[in-house]
PDB file of C-alpha atoms in Angstrom:
ATOM      1  CA  UNK A   1      -0.443   0.137  -0.355  1.00 35.00           C
ATOM      2  CA  UNK A   2       1.135   3.732  -0.987  1.00 37.00           C
ATOM      3  CA  UNK A   3       2.392   5.406   2.117  1.00 36.00           C
ATOM      4  CA  UNK A   4      -0.065   8.269   3.131  1.00 43.00           C
ATOM      5  CA  UNK A   5      -2.222   6.051   2.340  1.00 45.00           C
ATOM      6  CA  UNK A   6      -5.283   5.627   4.899  1.00 44.00           C
ATOM      7  CA  UNK A   7      -8.493   2.411   4.087  1.00 44.00           C
ATOM      8  CA  UNK A   8     -11.258   2.202   6.098  1.00 44.00           C
ATOM      9  CA  UNK A   9     -10.525  -1.613   6.367  1.00 40.00           C
ATOM     10  CA  UNK A  10      -7.028  -0.263   7.801  1.00 39.00           C
ATOM     11  CA  UNK A  11      -8.487   1.810  10.432  1.00 38.00           C
ATOM     12  CA  UNK A  12      -7.601   1.737  13.883  1.00 38.00           C
ATOM     13  CA  UNK A  13      -9.332  -0.524  16.616  1.00 40.00           C
ATOM     14  CA  UNK A  14     -11.831  -3.509  16.293  1.00 44.00           C
ATOM     15  CA  UNK A  15     -13.789  -3.437  13.237  1.00 51.00           C
ATOM     16  CA  UNK A  16     -17.051  -5.146  13.237  1.00 65.00           C
ATOM     17  CA  UNK A  17     -18.262  -4.763   9.875  1.00 92.00           C
ATOM     18  CA  UNK A  18     -18.190  -2.527   6.820  1.00 94.00           C
ATOM     19  CA  UNK A  19     -21.133  -0.182   7.683  1.00 96.00           C
ATOM     20  CA  UNK A  20     -19.753   0.363  11.141  1.00 96.00           C
ATOM     21  CA  UNK A  21     -16.450   1.264   9.519  1.00 96.00           C
ATOM     22  CA  UNK A  22     -18.500   4.065   6.956  1.00 96.00           C
ATOM     23  CA  UNK A  23     -20.091   5.421  10.223  1.00 96.00           C
ATOM     24  CA  UNK A  24     -16.345   5.979  12.258  1.00 95.00           C
ATOM     25  CA  UNK A  25     -15.004   7.765   9.028  1.00 95.00           C
ATOM     26  CA  UNK A  26     -17.736  10.066   8.789  1.00 95.00           C
ATOM     27  CA  UNK A  27     -19.854  10.983  12.010  1.00 94.00           C
ATOM     28  CA  UNK A  28     -16.694   9.608  13.742  1.00 95.00           C
ATOM     29  CA  UNK A  29     -14.774  11.785  11.430  1.00 94.00           C
ATOM     30  CA  UNK A  30     -11.956   8.670  11.608  1.00 95.00           C
ATOM     31  CA  UNK A  31      -9.942   9.697   8.522  1.00 94.00           C
ATOM     32  CA  UNK A  32      -9.830   7.113   5.243  1.00 97.00           C
ATOM     33  CA  UNK A  33      -8.210   7.118   1.315  1.00 98.00           C
ATOM     34  CA  UNK A  34     -10.677   4.136  -0.172  1.00 98.00           C
ATOM     35  CA  UNK A  35     -13.513   2.959   1.330  1.00 98.00           C
ATOM     36  CA  UNK A  36     -14.812  -0.647   0.721  1.00 97.00           C
ATOM     37  CA  UNK A  37     -17.039  -2.514   1.848  1.00 97.00           C
ATOM     38  CA  UNK A  38     -18.686  -6.595   1.061  1.00 97.00           C
ATOM     39  CA  UNK A  39     -22.062  -4.555  -0.305  1.00 98.00           C
ATOM     40  CA  UNK A  40     -21.314  -2.375  -2.820  1.00 97.00           C
ATOM     41  CA  UNK A  41     -24.482  -1.141  -1.973  1.00 96.00           C
ATOM     42  CA  UNK A  42     -23.333   0.806   0.930  1.00 97.00           C
ATOM     43  CA  UNK A  43     -21.566   4.029  -1.005  1.00 98.00           C
ATOM     44  CA  UNK A  44     -25.227   4.297  -3.005  1.00 97.00           C
ATOM     45  CA  UNK A  45     -27.282   4.314  -0.038  1.00 96.00           C
ATOM     46  CA  UNK A  46     -25.363   5.210   3.229  1.00 97.00           C
ATOM     47  CA  UNK A  47     -22.296   7.819   1.884  1.00 97.00           C
ATOM     48  CA  UNK A  48     -23.483   9.025  -0.961  1.00 97.00           C
ATOM     49  CA  UNK A  49     -26.591  10.726  -0.078  1.00 95.00           C
ATOM     50  CA  UNK A  50     -24.870  11.769   2.451  1.00 95.00           C
ATOM     51  CA  UNK A  51     -22.791  13.887   0.619  1.00 96.00           C
ATOM     52  CA  UNK A  52     -19.163  11.611   1.470  1.00 97.00           C
ATOM     53  CA  UNK A  53     -18.780   9.530  -1.846  1.00 98.00           C
ATOM     54  CA  UNK A  54     -19.603  10.656  -5.909  1.00 98.00           C
ATOM     55  CA  UNK A  55     -18.977   7.226  -7.219  1.00 98.00           C
ATOM     56  CA  UNK A  56     -18.925   3.690  -6.559  1.00 98.00           C
ATOM     57  CA  UNK A  57     -16.804   0.784  -8.188  1.00 98.00           C
ATOM     58  CA  UNK A  58     -17.855  -2.775  -8.122  1.00 98.00           C
ATOM     59  CA  UNK A  59     -15.025  -4.381  -7.948  1.00 98.00           C
ATOM     60  CA  UNK A  60     -15.904  -8.792  -6.863  1.00 98.00           C
ATOM     61  CA  UNK A  61     -18.674 -10.999  -6.724  1.00 97.00           C
ATOM     62  CA  UNK A  62     -19.339 -13.943  -4.419  1.00 97.00           C
ATOM     63  CA  UNK A  63     -22.250 -16.178  -3.327  1.00 97.00           C
ATOM     64  CA  UNK A  64     -23.508 -16.986   0.495  1.00 98.00           C
ATOM     65  CA  UNK A  65     -22.801 -20.855   1.829  1.00 98.00           C
ATOM     66  CA  UNK A  66     -24.395 -22.299   5.008  1.00 98.00           C
ATOM     67  CA  UNK A  67     -21.329 -23.245   6.570  1.00 98.00           C
ATOM     68  CA  UNK A  68     -21.181 -25.509   9.340  1.00 98.00           C
ATOM     69  CA  UNK A  69     -18.941 -28.550  11.443  1.00 97.00           C
ATOM     70  CA  UNK A  70     -19.377 -31.952  11.986  1.00 96.00           C
ATOM     71  CA  UNK A  71     -20.086 -31.589  15.203  1.00 96.00           C
ATOM     72  CA  UNK A  72     -23.726 -28.569  14.763  1.00 97.00           C
ATOM     73  CA  UNK A  73     -26.805 -30.171  15.166  1.00 97.00           C
ATOM     74  CA  UNK A  74     -28.019 -32.441  12.153  1.00 98.00           C
ATOM     75  CA  UNK A  75     -24.644 -31.995  10.468  1.00 97.00           C
ATOM     76  CA  UNK A  76     -25.170 -35.020   8.660  1.00 97.00           C
ATOM     77  CA  UNK A  77     -28.651 -34.225   6.988  1.00 98.00           C
ATOM     78  CA  UNK A  78     -27.760 -30.970   6.171  1.00 98.00           C
ATOM     79  CA  UNK A  79     -26.468 -31.010   3.050  1.00 98.00           C
ATOM     80  CA  UNK A  80     -27.479 -32.763   0.151  1.00 97.00           C
ATOM     81  CA  UNK A  81     -25.851 -36.892   0.737  1.00 92.00           C
ATOM     82  CA  UNK A  82     -25.621 -37.726  -3.678  1.00 92.00           C
ATOM     83  CA  UNK A  83     -23.483 -34.757  -3.472  1.00 94.00           C
ATOM     84  CA  UNK A  84     -19.718 -35.121  -2.390  1.00 94.00           C
ATOM     85  CA  UNK A  85     -17.811 -32.512  -0.467  1.00 96.00           C
ATOM     86  CA  UNK A  86     -14.720 -31.926  -2.212  1.00 95.00           C
ATOM     87  CA  UNK A  87     -13.954 -28.117  -2.423  1.00 95.00           C
ATOM     88  CA  UNK A  88     -14.028 -25.859  -4.078  1.00 93.00           C
ATOM     89  CA  UNK A  89     -14.738 -27.328  -7.135  1.00 92.00           C
ATOM     90  CA  UNK A  90     -17.866 -29.844  -5.297  1.00 96.00           C
ATOM     91  CA  UNK A  91     -20.235 -28.446  -3.254  1.00 97.00           C
ATOM     92  CA  UNK A  92     -23.136 -29.988  -2.519  1.00 98.00           C
ATOM     93  CA  UNK A  93     -26.114 -28.153  -2.043  1.00 98.00           C
ATOM     94  CA  UNK A  94     -28.417 -27.650   1.054  1.00 98.00           C
ATOM     95  CA  UNK A  95     -30.947 -30.595   1.585  1.00 98.00           C
ATOM     96  CA  UNK A  96     -34.430 -29.764   0.162  1.00 97.00           C
ATOM     97  CA  UNK A  97     -36.049 -29.285   4.216  1.00 98.00           C
ATOM     98  CA  UNK A  98     -32.497 -27.257   5.468  1.00 98.00           C
ATOM     99  CA  UNK A  99     -34.464 -24.352   6.714  1.00 98.00           C
ATOM    100  CA  UNK A 100     -36.995 -26.876   8.485  1.00 98.00           C
ATOM    101  CA  UNK A 101     -33.538 -28.171  10.216  1.00 98.00           C
ATOM    102  CA  UNK A 102     -32.145 -25.164  11.123  1.00 98.00           C
ATOM    103  CA  UNK A 103     -35.542 -24.214  12.765  1.00 97.00           C
ATOM    104  CA  UNK A 104     -35.476 -27.351  15.463  1.00 97.00           C
ATOM    105  CA  UNK A 105     -35.177 -26.946  19.012  1.00 97.00           C
ATOM    106  CA  UNK A 106     -31.659 -25.787  20.093  1.00 97.00           C
ATOM    107  CA  UNK A 107     -30.069 -25.054  16.058  1.00 98.00           C
ATOM    108  CA  UNK A 108     -28.396 -21.783  16.968  1.00 98.00           C
ATOM    109  CA  UNK A 109     -26.903 -19.513  13.562  1.00 98.00           C
ATOM    110  CA  UNK A 110     -24.033 -17.572  14.479  1.00 98.00           C
ATOM    111  CA  UNK A 111     -23.727 -14.206  12.944  1.00 97.00           C
ATOM    112  CA  UNK A 112     -22.556 -10.791  12.816  1.00 96.00           C
ATOM    113  CA  UNK A 113     -24.912  -7.396  13.839  1.00 96.00           C
ATOM    114  CA  UNK A 114     -27.205  -6.527  10.906  1.00 96.00           C
ATOM    115  CA  UNK A 115     -26.734  -2.605  11.418  1.00 96.00           C
ATOM    116  CA  UNK A 116     -22.734  -3.080  11.384  1.00 96.00           C
ATOM    117  CA  UNK A 117     -22.229  -5.725   8.536  1.00 96.00           C
ATOM    118  CA  UNK A 118     -23.079  -6.511   6.012  1.00 97.00           C
ATOM    119  CA  UNK A 119     -23.041 -10.277   6.039  1.00 96.00           C
ATOM    120  CA  UNK A 120     -25.364 -10.222   9.460  1.00 97.00           C
ATOM    121  CA  UNK A 121     -27.834  -8.590   7.373  1.00 98.00           C
ATOM    122  CA  UNK A 122     -27.306 -10.613   4.439  1.00 98.00           C
ATOM    123  CA  UNK A 123     -28.631 -13.593   6.926  1.00 98.00           C
ATOM    124  CA  UNK A 124     -31.614 -11.190   6.985  1.00 98.00           C
ATOM    125  CA  UNK A 125     -32.481 -11.265   3.856  1.00 98.00           C
ATOM    126  CA  UNK A 126     -31.366 -14.714   3.776  1.00 98.00           C
ATOM    127  CA  UNK A 127     -34.268 -15.441   5.897  1.00 98.00           C
ATOM    128  CA  UNK A 128     -36.777 -13.507   4.548  1.00 98.00           C
ATOM    129  CA  UNK A 129     -35.905 -14.826   1.071  1.00 98.00           C
ATOM    130  CA  UNK A 130     -36.434 -17.675   1.823  1.00 98.00           C
ATOM    131  CA  UNK A 131     -40.233 -17.227   3.019  1.00 98.00           C
ATOM    132  CA  UNK A 132     -40.972 -16.136  -0.327  1.00 97.00           C
ATOM    133  CA  UNK A 133     -39.445 -19.175  -1.409  1.00 98.00           C
ATOM    134  CA  UNK A 134     -40.504 -21.527   0.539  1.00 98.00           C
ATOM    135  CA  UNK A 135     -43.947 -19.693   1.111  1.00 97.00           C
ATOM    136  CA  UNK A 136     -44.092 -21.425   4.799  1.00 97.00           C
ATOM    137  CA  UNK A 137     -46.322 -18.887   7.086  1.00 97.00           C
ATOM    138  CA  UNK A 138     -43.897 -17.349   9.515  1.00 97.00           C
ATOM    139  CA  UNK A 139     -40.545 -18.960   8.293  1.00 98.00           C
ATOM    140  CA  UNK A 140     -38.925 -15.060   8.538  1.00 98.00           C
ATOM    141  CA  UNK A 141     -39.480 -15.246  12.376  1.00 97.00           C
ATOM    142  CA  UNK A 142     -39.233 -18.954  13.275  1.00 97.00           C
ATOM    143  CA  UNK A 143     -35.145 -18.371  11.451  1.00 98.00           C
ATOM    144  CA  UNK A 144     -34.618 -15.087  13.460  1.00 98.00           C
ATOM    145  CA  UNK A 145     -35.431 -16.736  16.531  1.00 98.00           C
ATOM    146  CA  UNK A 146     -32.343 -18.566  16.120  1.00 98.00           C
ATOM    147  CA  UNK A 147     -29.895 -16.374  14.889  1.00 98.00           C
ATOM    148  CA  UNK A 148     -27.497 -15.085  17.276  1.00 97.00           C
ATOM    149  CA  UNK A 149     -24.848 -12.450  17.677  1.00 97.00           C
ATOM    150  CA  UNK A 150     -21.275 -13.943  17.916  1.00 96.00           C
ATOM    151  CA  UNK A 151     -18.712 -12.975  19.966  1.00 93.00           C
ATOM    152  CA  UNK A 152     -14.462 -12.793  19.812  1.00 91.00           C
ATOM    153  CA  UNK A 153     -13.744 -16.250  20.543  1.00 93.00           C
ATOM    154  CA  UNK A 154     -17.018 -17.762  19.427  1.00 95.00           C
ATOM    155  CA  UNK A 155     -16.128 -20.661  17.218  1.00 94.00           C
ATOM    156  CA  UNK A 156     -18.945 -22.641  14.534  1.00 96.00           C
ATOM    157  CA  UNK A 157     -19.675 -26.161  15.870  1.00 94.00           C
ATOM    158  CA  UNK A 158     -19.105 -25.442  19.692  1.00 94.00           C
ATOM    159  CA  UNK A 159     -20.603 -21.909  20.030  1.00 96.00           C
ATOM    160  CA  UNK A 160     -23.583 -21.891  17.479  1.00 98.00           C
ATOM    161  CA  UNK A 161     -24.048 -24.517  14.869  1.00 98.00           C
ATOM    162  CA  UNK A 162     -24.706 -22.650  11.602  1.00 98.00           C
ATOM    163  CA  UNK A 163     -23.533 -19.355  10.359  1.00 98.00           C
ATOM    164  CA  UNK A 164     -23.810 -17.256   6.385  1.00 98.00           C
ATOM    165  CA  UNK A 165     -20.995 -16.929   5.569  1.00 98.00           C
ATOM    166  CA  UNK A 166     -19.388 -15.470   1.601  1.00 98.00           C
ATOM    167  CA  UNK A 167     -17.939 -18.714  -0.044  1.00 97.00           C
ATOM    168  CA  UNK A 168     -14.647 -17.694  -0.583  1.00 97.00           C
ATOM    169  CA  UNK A 169     -14.280 -17.176   3.133  1.00 96.00           C
ATOM    170  CA  UNK A 170     -15.485 -20.666   4.022  1.00 97.00           C
ATOM    171  CA  UNK A 171     -13.027 -22.172   1.787  1.00 96.00           C
ATOM    172  CA  UNK A 172     -10.513 -20.445   3.333  1.00 95.00           C
ATOM    173  CA  UNK A 173     -12.195 -21.548   6.844  1.00 95.00           C
ATOM    174  CA  UNK A 174     -12.368 -24.844   5.536  1.00 96.00           C
ATOM    175  CA  UNK A 175      -8.684 -24.765   4.975  1.00 95.00           C
ATOM    176  CA  UNK A 176      -7.718 -23.868   7.915  1.00 93.00           C
ATOM    177  CA  UNK A 177      -9.698 -26.822   9.883  1.00 83.00           C
ATOM    178  CA  UNK A 178     -10.207 -29.165   7.071  1.00 74.00           C
ATOM    179  CA  UNK A 179     -11.065 -31.954   9.710  1.00 78.00           C
ATOM    180  CA  UNK A 180     -14.959 -30.715   9.991  1.00 94.00           C
ATOM    181  CA  UNK A 181     -15.164 -27.382   8.335  1.00 97.00           C
ATOM    182  CA  UNK A 182     -18.304 -28.090   5.883  1.00 97.00           C
ATOM    183  CA  UNK A 183     -20.329 -25.834   3.799  1.00 98.00           C
ATOM    184  CA  UNK A 184     -23.191 -26.092   1.290  1.00 98.00           C
ATOM    185  CA  UNK A 185     -24.842 -24.106  -1.776  1.00 98.00           C
ATOM    186  CA  UNK A 186     -27.850 -21.922  -1.566  1.00 98.00           C
ATOM    187  CA  UNK A 187     -30.554 -22.008  -3.667  1.00 98.00           C
ATOM    188  CA  UNK A 188     -29.593 -19.554  -6.656  1.00 98.00           C
ATOM    189  CA  UNK A 189     -32.926 -17.542  -5.218  1.00 98.00           C
ATOM    190  CA  UNK A 190     -31.948 -17.426  -1.105  1.00 98.00           C
ATOM    191  CA  UNK A 191     -28.587 -17.551  -2.049  1.00 98.00           C
ATOM    192  CA  UNK A 192     -27.767 -14.144  -3.104  1.00 98.00           C
ATOM    193  CA  UNK A 193     -25.146 -15.339  -6.006  1.00 97.00           C
ATOM    194  CA  UNK A 194     -26.693 -14.930  -9.707  1.00 96.00           C
ATOM    195  CA  UNK A 195     -26.773 -11.653 -10.734  1.00 94.00           C
ATOM    196  CA  UNK A 196     -29.682 -12.522 -13.221  1.00 96.00           C
ATOM    197  CA  UNK A 197     -31.924 -12.641 -10.371  1.00 97.00           C
ATOM    198  CA  UNK A 198     -30.861  -9.138  -9.002  1.00 95.00           C
ATOM    199  CA  UNK A 199     -34.741  -8.306 -10.312  1.00 96.00           C
ATOM    200  CA  UNK A 200     -36.030 -10.661  -7.803  1.00 97.00           C
ATOM    201  CA  UNK A 201     -33.719 -10.302  -4.892  1.00 98.00           C
ATOM    202  CA  UNK A 202     -33.835  -6.984  -4.908  1.00 97.00           C
ATOM    203  CA  UNK A 203     -37.884  -6.984  -3.627  1.00 96.00           C
ATOM    204  CA  UNK A 204     -36.220  -7.788  -0.549  1.00 97.00           C
ATOM    205  CA  UNK A 205     -34.090  -5.212   1.998  1.00 97.00           C
ATOM    206  CA  UNK A 206     -33.583  -4.556   5.341  1.00 97.00           C
ATOM    207  CA  UNK A 207     -33.943  -1.210   7.119  1.00 97.00           C
ATOM    208  CA  UNK A 208     -30.997   0.305   9.096  1.00 97.00           C
ATOM    209  CA  UNK A 209     -30.167   3.125  10.689  1.00 96.00           C
ATOM    210  CA  UNK A 210     -28.220   5.565   9.332  1.00 95.00           C
ATOM    211  CA  UNK A 211     -25.024   7.339   9.048  1.00 95.00           C
ATOM    212  CA  UNK A 212     -26.034  10.428  12.404  1.00 91.00           C
ATOM    213  CA  UNK A 213     -24.464  12.644  10.255  1.00 92.00           C
ATOM    214  CA  UNK A 214     -26.455  16.101   9.399  1.00 90.00           C
ATOM    215  CA  UNK A 215     -27.154  14.857   5.956  1.00 90.00           C
ATOM    216  CA  UNK A 216     -27.646  11.498   6.185  1.00 90.00           C
ATOM    217  CA  UNK A 217     -31.205  10.260   6.376  1.00 91.00           C
ATOM    218  CA  UNK A 218     -31.686   8.749  10.237  1.00 93.00           C
ATOM    219  CA  UNK A 219     -32.845   5.614   8.429  1.00 95.00           C
ATOM    220  CA  UNK A 220     -31.780   3.675   4.570  1.00 96.00           C
ATOM    221  CA  UNK A 221     -33.592   0.481   3.369  1.00 97.00           C
ATOM    222  CA  UNK A 222     -30.556  -1.593   1.712  1.00 97.00           C
ATOM    223  CA  UNK A 223     -31.882  -3.710  -1.186  1.00 97.00           C
ATOM    224  CA  UNK A 224     -30.723  -7.446  -1.318  1.00 97.00           C
ATOM    225  CA  UNK A 225     -28.628  -7.680  -4.966  1.00 97.00           C
ATOM    226  CA  UNK A 226     -26.374 -10.948  -5.521  1.00 97.00           C
ATOM    227  CA  UNK A 227     -23.374 -10.116  -3.540  1.00 98.00           C
ATOM    228  CA  UNK A 228     -21.037  -8.049  -4.092  1.00 97.00           C
ATOM    229  CA  UNK A 229     -17.691  -5.502  -3.443  1.00 98.00           C
ATOM    230  CA  UNK A 230     -17.769  -2.150  -3.575  1.00 98.00           C
ATOM    231  CA  UNK A 231     -14.787   0.359  -2.975  1.00 98.00           C
ATOM    232  CA  UNK A 232     -14.522   4.836  -3.305  1.00 98.00           C
ATOM    233  CA  UNK A 233     -12.474   6.878  -3.131  1.00 98.00           C
ATOM    234  CA  UNK A 234     -13.730   9.655  -0.813  1.00 98.00           C
ATOM    235  CA  UNK A 235     -14.294  13.131  -1.220  1.00 96.00           C
ATOM    236  CA  UNK A 236     -12.874  13.976   1.648  1.00 95.00           C
ATOM    237  CA  UNK A 237      -9.673  12.150   1.361  1.00 97.00           C
ATOM    238  CA  UNK A 238      -6.301  13.320   2.491  1.00 97.00           C
ATOM    239  CA  UNK A 239      -3.769  11.521   0.092  1.00 97.00           C
ATOM    240  CA  UNK A 240      -6.420  11.224  -3.238  1.00 97.00           C
ATOM    241  CA  UNK A 241      -3.352  10.893  -5.605  1.00 97.00           C
ATOM    242  CA  UNK A 242      -1.929   7.944  -3.405  1.00 98.00           C
ATOM    243  CA  UNK A 243      -5.401   6.288  -3.545  1.00 98.00           C
ATOM    244  CA  UNK A 244      -5.714   6.546  -7.075  1.00 98.00           C
ATOM    245  CA  UNK A 245      -2.413   4.508  -7.551  1.00 98.00           C
ATOM    246  CA  UNK A 246      -3.060   1.612  -5.202  1.00 98.00           C
ATOM    247  CA  UNK A 247      -6.082   1.343  -7.448  1.00 98.00           C
ATOM    248  CA  UNK A 248      -4.619   1.261 -10.283  1.00 98.00           C
ATOM    249  CA  UNK A 249      -2.550  -1.351  -8.985  1.00 97.00           C
ATOM    250  CA  UNK A 250      -6.483  -3.172  -7.230  1.00 97.00           C
ATOM    251  CA  UNK A 251      -7.659  -3.144 -10.826  1.00 98.00           C
ATOM    252  CA  UNK A 252      -4.263  -4.283 -12.865  1.00 97.00           C
ATOM    253  CA  UNK A 253      -2.861  -7.548 -13.552  1.00 97.00           C
ATOM    254  CA  UNK A 254      -0.903  -7.877 -10.244  1.00 97.00           C
ATOM    255  CA  UNK A 255      -3.833  -6.958  -7.976  1.00 97.00           C
ATOM    256  CA  UNK A 256      -6.496  -9.256  -9.911  1.00 97.00           C
ATOM    257  CA  UNK A 257      -4.358 -12.067  -9.023  1.00 97.00           C
ATOM    258  CA  UNK A 258      -3.950 -11.292  -5.991  1.00 95.00           C
ATOM    259  CA  UNK A 259      -7.574 -11.732  -5.864  1.00 95.00           C
ATOM    260  CA  UNK A 260      -7.962 -14.647  -7.253  1.00 95.00           C
ATOM    261  CA  UNK A 261      -5.582 -16.101  -5.074  1.00 93.00           C
ATOM    262  CA  UNK A 262      -7.235 -15.145  -1.823  1.00 92.00           C
ATOM    263  CA  UNK A 263     -11.180 -13.885  -3.071  1.00 93.00           C
ATOM    264  CA  UNK A 264     -13.401 -12.989  -3.436  1.00 96.00           C
ATOM    265  CA  UNK A 265     -13.737 -13.668  -7.078  1.00 97.00           C
ATOM    266  CA  UNK A 266     -12.933 -10.490  -9.135  1.00 97.00           C
ATOM    267  CA  UNK A 267     -14.462  -8.279 -11.479  1.00 97.00           C
ATOM    268  CA  UNK A 268     -12.287  -7.376 -14.034  1.00 97.00           C
ATOM    269  CA  UNK A 269     -12.253  -4.772 -15.446  1.00 98.00           C
ATOM    270  CA  UNK A 270     -14.570  -3.132 -12.174  1.00 98.00           C
ATOM    271  CA  UNK A 271     -17.564  -1.635 -13.127  1.00 98.00           C
ATOM    272  CA  UNK A 272     -19.447   1.386 -12.385  1.00 98.00           C
ATOM    273  CA  UNK A 273     -22.623   2.745 -13.711  1.00 97.00           C
ATOM    274  CA  UNK A 274     -23.042   5.353 -16.111  1.00 95.00           C
ATOM    275  CA  UNK A 275     -24.411   8.538 -14.136  1.00 95.00           C
ATOM    276  CA  UNK A 276     -20.679   7.563 -11.747  1.00 97.00           C
ATOM    277  CA  UNK A 277     -18.678   7.247 -14.658  1.00 97.00           C
ATOM    278  CA  UNK A 278     -19.060  10.779 -14.749  1.00 96.00           C
ATOM    279  CA  UNK A 279     -17.569  11.135 -11.616  1.00 97.00           C
ATOM    280  CA  UNK A 280     -14.552   9.140 -11.598  1.00 97.00           C
ATOM    281  CA  UNK A 281     -11.115  11.082 -11.377  1.00 97.00           C
ATOM    282  CA  UNK A 282      -9.656  10.269 -14.644  1.00 97.00           C
ATOM    283  CA  UNK A 283      -6.527   8.409 -13.784  1.00 97.00           C
ATOM    284  CA  UNK A 284      -9.266   5.320 -13.213  1.00 98.00           C
ATOM    285  CA  UNK A 285     -11.500   5.072 -16.151  1.00 97.00           C
ATOM    286  CA  UNK A 286     -10.222   3.282 -18.498  1.00 97.00           C
ATOM    287  CA  UNK A 287      -9.332   0.875 -15.548  1.00 97.00           C
ATOM    288  CA  UNK A 288     -13.410  -0.115 -15.238  1.00 98.00           C
ATOM    289  CA  UNK A 289     -16.681  -0.745 -17.933  1.00 97.00           C
ATOM    290  CA  UNK A 290     -19.382   1.060 -17.427  1.00 95.00           C
ATOM    291  CA  UNK A 291     -22.483  -1.131 -16.050  1.00 89.00           C
ATOM    292  CA  UNK A 292     -25.842  -1.484 -18.775  1.00 76.00           C
ATOM    293  CA  UNK A 293     -27.983  -0.883 -15.158  1.00 65.00           C
TER     294      UNK A 293
END
């Protein structure tokens, strides 16, 4: 990272999630040059209306999966039995009744605070989508009752049974703990994995508190979309020239190769909307494509 570059994910103190980071670099006045979020929608609904960003660059994509361990309740039946678990090339789908198994007595679903972290509110969106897909009355409420906020030191399979997590993160966890870590693929209409289903996903959303600044709304609605990562250079960036250099590296061959080796899956070239393209620094325009949406 170039000298003099402050990025949101390198801010001091604990890092609960990118929604929390957005509040810290705006209402909290912590300096940052680049804000990157696990949900590109955060830039559009939080930073732009409050006057902290002019554009949103979508640079990576992925999917949500259901993670568990061989010690989790219902571990033997939560995934389809006719597909072997051999990641990353072969990941079994969830069993047809996975949502009913998660709703059984004693089963816990761990996750982060949805007001602070996209992975937390994506669990809530998955619960909503599941109720729409399966048409089971009160399924959302039933699943939500099993959701518990995890704390530092909590471990899947020990303190909670299941977790909705990014696929690349699940693969990394599997590599670090091959003996018992497992994950299963969610249906496309639920797993926030298919860009062709964005119109379907966007009918679902979650309302969270705003940034608590003068220009930001008190609450915002974040629509569901395919799992995408976004970033922007802050309008008040203390080191904008270095920020541009960093993004030139990130979007170039070396940066894309690093992303491919660690995840999430890079979008190369990255995408910006037609209106945002006009706001981009000229030095970045040749590195992106304009999105049809």
